[in-house]
Tab-separated table of C-alpha atoms in Angstrom:
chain	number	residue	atom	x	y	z
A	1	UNK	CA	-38.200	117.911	194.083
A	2	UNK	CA	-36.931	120.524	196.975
A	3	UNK	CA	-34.697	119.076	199.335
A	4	UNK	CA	-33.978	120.238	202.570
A	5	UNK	CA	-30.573	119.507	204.298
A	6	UNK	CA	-30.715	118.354	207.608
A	7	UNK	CA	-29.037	120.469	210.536
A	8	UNK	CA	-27.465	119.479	212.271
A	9	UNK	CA	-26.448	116.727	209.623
A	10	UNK	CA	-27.400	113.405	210.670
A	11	UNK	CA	-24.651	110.422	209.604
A	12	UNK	CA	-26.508	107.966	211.927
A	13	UNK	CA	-28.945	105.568	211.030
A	14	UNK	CA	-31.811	105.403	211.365
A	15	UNK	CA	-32.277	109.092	210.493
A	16	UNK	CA	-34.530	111.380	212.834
A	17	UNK	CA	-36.211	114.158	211.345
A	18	UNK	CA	-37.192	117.119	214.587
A	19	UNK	CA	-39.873	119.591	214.498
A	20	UNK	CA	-43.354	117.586	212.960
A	21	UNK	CA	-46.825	118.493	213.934
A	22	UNK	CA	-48.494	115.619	215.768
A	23	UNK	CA	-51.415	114.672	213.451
A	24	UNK	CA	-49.960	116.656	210.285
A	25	UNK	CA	-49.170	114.050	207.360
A	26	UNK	CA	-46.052	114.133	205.689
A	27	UNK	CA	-44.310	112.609	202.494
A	28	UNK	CA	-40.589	112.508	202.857
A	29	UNK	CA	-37.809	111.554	200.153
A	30	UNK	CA	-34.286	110.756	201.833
A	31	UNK	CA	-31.244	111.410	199.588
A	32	UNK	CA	-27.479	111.074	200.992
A	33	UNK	CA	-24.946	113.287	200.490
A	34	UNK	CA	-20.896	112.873	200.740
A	35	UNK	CA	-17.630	114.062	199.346
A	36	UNK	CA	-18.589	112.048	195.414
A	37	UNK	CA	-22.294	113.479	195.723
A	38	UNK	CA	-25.577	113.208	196.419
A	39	UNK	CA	-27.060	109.552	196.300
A	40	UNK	CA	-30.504	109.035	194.135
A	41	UNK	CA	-33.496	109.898	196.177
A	42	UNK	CA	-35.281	107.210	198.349
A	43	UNK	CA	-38.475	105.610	197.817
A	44	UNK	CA	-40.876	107.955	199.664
A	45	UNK	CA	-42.032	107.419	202.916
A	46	UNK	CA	-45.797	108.728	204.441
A	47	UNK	CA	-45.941	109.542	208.284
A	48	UNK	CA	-47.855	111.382	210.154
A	49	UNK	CA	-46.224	111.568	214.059
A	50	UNK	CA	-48.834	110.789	216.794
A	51	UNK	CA	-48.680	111.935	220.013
A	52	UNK	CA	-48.506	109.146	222.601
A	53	UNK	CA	-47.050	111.194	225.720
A	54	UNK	CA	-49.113	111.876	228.695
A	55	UNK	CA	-50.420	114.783	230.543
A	56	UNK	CA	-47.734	115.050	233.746
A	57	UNK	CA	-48.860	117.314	236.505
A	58	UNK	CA	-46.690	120.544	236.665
A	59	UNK	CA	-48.124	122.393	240.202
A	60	UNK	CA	-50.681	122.151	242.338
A	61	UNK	CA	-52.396	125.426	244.047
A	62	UNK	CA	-54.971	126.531	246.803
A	63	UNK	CA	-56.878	129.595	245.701
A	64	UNK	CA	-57.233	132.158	248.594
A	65	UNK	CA	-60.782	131.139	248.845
A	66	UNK	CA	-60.071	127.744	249.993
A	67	UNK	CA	-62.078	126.013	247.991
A	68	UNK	CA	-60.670	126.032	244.630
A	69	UNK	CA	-58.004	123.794	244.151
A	70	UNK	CA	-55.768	124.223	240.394
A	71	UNK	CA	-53.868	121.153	239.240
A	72	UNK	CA	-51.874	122.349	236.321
A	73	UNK	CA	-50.435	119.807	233.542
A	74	UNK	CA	-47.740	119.615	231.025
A	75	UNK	CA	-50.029	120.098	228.112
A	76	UNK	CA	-53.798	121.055	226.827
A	77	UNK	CA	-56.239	118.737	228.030
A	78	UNK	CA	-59.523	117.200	226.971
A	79	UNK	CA	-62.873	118.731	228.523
A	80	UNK	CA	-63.901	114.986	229.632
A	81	UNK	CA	-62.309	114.525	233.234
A	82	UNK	CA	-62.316	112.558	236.388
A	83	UNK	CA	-65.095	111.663	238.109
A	84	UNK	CA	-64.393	113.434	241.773
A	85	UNK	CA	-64.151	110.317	243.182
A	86	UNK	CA	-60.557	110.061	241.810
A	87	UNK	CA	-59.391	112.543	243.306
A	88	UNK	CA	-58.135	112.371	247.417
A	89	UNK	CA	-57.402	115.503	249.160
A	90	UNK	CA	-55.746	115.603	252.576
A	91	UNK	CA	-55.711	118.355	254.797
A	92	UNK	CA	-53.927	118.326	257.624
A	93	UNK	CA	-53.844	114.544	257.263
A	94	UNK	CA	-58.054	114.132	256.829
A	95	UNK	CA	-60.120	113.717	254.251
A	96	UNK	CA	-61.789	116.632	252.366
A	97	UNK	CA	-64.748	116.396	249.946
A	98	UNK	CA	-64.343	117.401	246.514
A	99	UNK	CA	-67.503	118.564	244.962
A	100	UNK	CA	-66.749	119.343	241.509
A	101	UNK	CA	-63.879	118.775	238.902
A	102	UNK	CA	-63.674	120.788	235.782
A	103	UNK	CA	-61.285	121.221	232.942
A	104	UNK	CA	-59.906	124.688	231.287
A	105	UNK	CA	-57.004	123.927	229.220
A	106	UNK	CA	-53.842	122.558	230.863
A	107	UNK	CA	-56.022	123.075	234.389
A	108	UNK	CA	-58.491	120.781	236.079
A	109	UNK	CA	-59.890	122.421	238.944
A	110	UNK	CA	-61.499	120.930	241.784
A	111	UNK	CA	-64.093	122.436	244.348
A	112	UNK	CA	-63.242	121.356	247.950
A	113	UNK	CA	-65.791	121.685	250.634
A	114	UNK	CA	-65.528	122.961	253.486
A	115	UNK	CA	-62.964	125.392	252.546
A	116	UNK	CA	-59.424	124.972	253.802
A	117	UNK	CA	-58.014	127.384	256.150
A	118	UNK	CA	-54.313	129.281	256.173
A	119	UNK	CA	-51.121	127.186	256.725
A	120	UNK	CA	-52.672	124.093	256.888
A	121	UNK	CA	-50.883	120.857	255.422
A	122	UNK	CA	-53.157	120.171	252.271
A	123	UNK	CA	-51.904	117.484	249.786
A	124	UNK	CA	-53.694	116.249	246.718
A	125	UNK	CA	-53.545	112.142	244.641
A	126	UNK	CA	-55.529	111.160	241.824
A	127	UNK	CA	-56.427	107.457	241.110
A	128	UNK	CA	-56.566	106.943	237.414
A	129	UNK	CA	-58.428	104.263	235.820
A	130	UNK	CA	-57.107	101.589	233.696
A	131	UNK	CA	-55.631	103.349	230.734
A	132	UNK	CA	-57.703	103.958	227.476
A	133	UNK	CA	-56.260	105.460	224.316
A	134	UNK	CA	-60.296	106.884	223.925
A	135	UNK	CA	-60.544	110.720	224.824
A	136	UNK	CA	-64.084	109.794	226.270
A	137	UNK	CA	-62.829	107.730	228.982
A	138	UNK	CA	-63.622	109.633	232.400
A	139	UNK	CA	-59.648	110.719	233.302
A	140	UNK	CA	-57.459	113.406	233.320
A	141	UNK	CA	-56.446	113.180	229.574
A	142	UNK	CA	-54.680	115.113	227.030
A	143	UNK	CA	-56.720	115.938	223.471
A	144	UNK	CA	-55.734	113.195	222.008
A	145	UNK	CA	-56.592	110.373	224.730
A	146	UNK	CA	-53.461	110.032	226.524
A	147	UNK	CA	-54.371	109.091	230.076
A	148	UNK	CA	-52.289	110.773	232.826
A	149	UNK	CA	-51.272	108.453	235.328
A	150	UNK	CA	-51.719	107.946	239.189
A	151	UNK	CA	-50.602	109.826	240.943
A	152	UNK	CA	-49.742	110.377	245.151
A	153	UNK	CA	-50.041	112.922	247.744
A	154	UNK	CA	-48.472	115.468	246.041
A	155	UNK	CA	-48.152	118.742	247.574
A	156	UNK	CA	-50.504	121.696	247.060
A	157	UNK	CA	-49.534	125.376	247.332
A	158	UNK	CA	-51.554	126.730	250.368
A	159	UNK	CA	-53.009	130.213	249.135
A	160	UNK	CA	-56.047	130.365	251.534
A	161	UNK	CA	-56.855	133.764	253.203
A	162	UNK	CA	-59.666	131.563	255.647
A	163	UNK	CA	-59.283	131.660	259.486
A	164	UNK	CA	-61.729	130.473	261.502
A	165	UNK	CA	-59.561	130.213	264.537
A	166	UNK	CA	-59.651	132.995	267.000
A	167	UNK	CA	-56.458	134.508	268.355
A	168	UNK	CA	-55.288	133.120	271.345
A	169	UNK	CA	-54.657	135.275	274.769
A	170	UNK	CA	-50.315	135.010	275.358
A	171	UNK	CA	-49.560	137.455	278.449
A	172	UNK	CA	-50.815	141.189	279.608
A	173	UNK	CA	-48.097	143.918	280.647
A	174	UNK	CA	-49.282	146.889	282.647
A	175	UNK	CA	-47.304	149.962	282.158
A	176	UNK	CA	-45.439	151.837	284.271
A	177	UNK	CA	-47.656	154.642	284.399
A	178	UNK	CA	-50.690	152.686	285.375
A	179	UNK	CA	-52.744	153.331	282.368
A	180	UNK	CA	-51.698	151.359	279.156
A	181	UNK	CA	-52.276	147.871	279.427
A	182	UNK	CA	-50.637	145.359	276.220
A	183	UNK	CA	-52.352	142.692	275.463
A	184	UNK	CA	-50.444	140.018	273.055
A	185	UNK	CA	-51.578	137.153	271.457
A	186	UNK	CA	-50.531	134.188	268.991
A	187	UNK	CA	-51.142	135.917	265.549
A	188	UNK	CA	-51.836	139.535	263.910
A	189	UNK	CA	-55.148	141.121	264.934
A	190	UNK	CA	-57.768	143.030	262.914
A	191	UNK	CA	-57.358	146.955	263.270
A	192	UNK	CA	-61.266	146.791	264.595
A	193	UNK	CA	-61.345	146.237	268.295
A	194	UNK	CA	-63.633	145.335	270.595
């Protein structure tokens, strides 16, 4: 048989072999080696890792639409997902509806209605249900099944282009010569005038 040295050489015990494929089956033979020689070869031992580590959320972000909100996780996920009702969105401290969640790889993305304007406070928590090594369970779940757990108003990336609030009148200043007039206000205007 081929053996492969370990390296970094491992004179612990137990012994911990990096780099498997979740899911891949292996049959390993464990020989020592020392100053007098290499030992006879171990008994062989059949594994196959399994992944058992959960989706963690990685970012959350507000498309400039408003109304799509990306929750990205640490890994691939399965196409099965929350129902919306575990998810809470916050903005500016009240509710907002989610109408949709749907999965694309490492994303779920959730349809909030009405959309959510520019600069406002928008946070997002997900209520997970009792955790189920099934990948048909309704939750945010890897490929495998692992559930992701709750989690708490986190905060989302505010991206949104909407504003629905008109500009607000701050002062007038005639000019000197009688016939410019500046108008200000509390934000940039459109280039269009009345």
């Amino acid at each position: 048989s081929d053996y492969t040295a370990l390296s970094p050489a491992d004179a612990a015990s137990p012994v911990t072999i990096q780099g498997l494929t979740n899911g891949t089956a292996y049959t390993i033979y464990l020989k020592a080696v020392n100053s007098a020689g290499d030992s006879v070869a171990s008994s062989t031992v059949s594994v196959t890792p399994v992944d058992n580590v959960a989706p963690t959320l990685s970012s959350s972000v507000l498309a400039a639409n408003g109304t799509t909100l990306t929750l990205t996780f640490s890994e691939a996920l399965n196409a099965t997902t929350a129902p919306t009702s575990s998810f809470t969105v916050l903005v500016g401290g009240e509710s907002r509806t989610v109408s949709n969640a749907s999965v694309s790889g490492s994303t779920v993305v959730l349809t909030l209605s009405p959309a959510v304007e520019r600069n406002q406070v928008v946070t997002v928590a997900y209520s997970a249900p009792t955790v189920d090594t099934a990948n048909s369970n309704s939750a945010i779940q890897d490929t495998v099944g692992n559930d992701a757990i709750t989690f708490t108003a986190r905060a989302v990336t505010n991206n949104s282009t909407i504003d629905t609030v008109p500009p607000v009148f701050v002062s007038a200043v005639l000019a000197a010569n009688g016939t410019t007039l500046t108008m200000t206000y509390n934000e940039a205007l459109n280039a269009t005038t009345a």
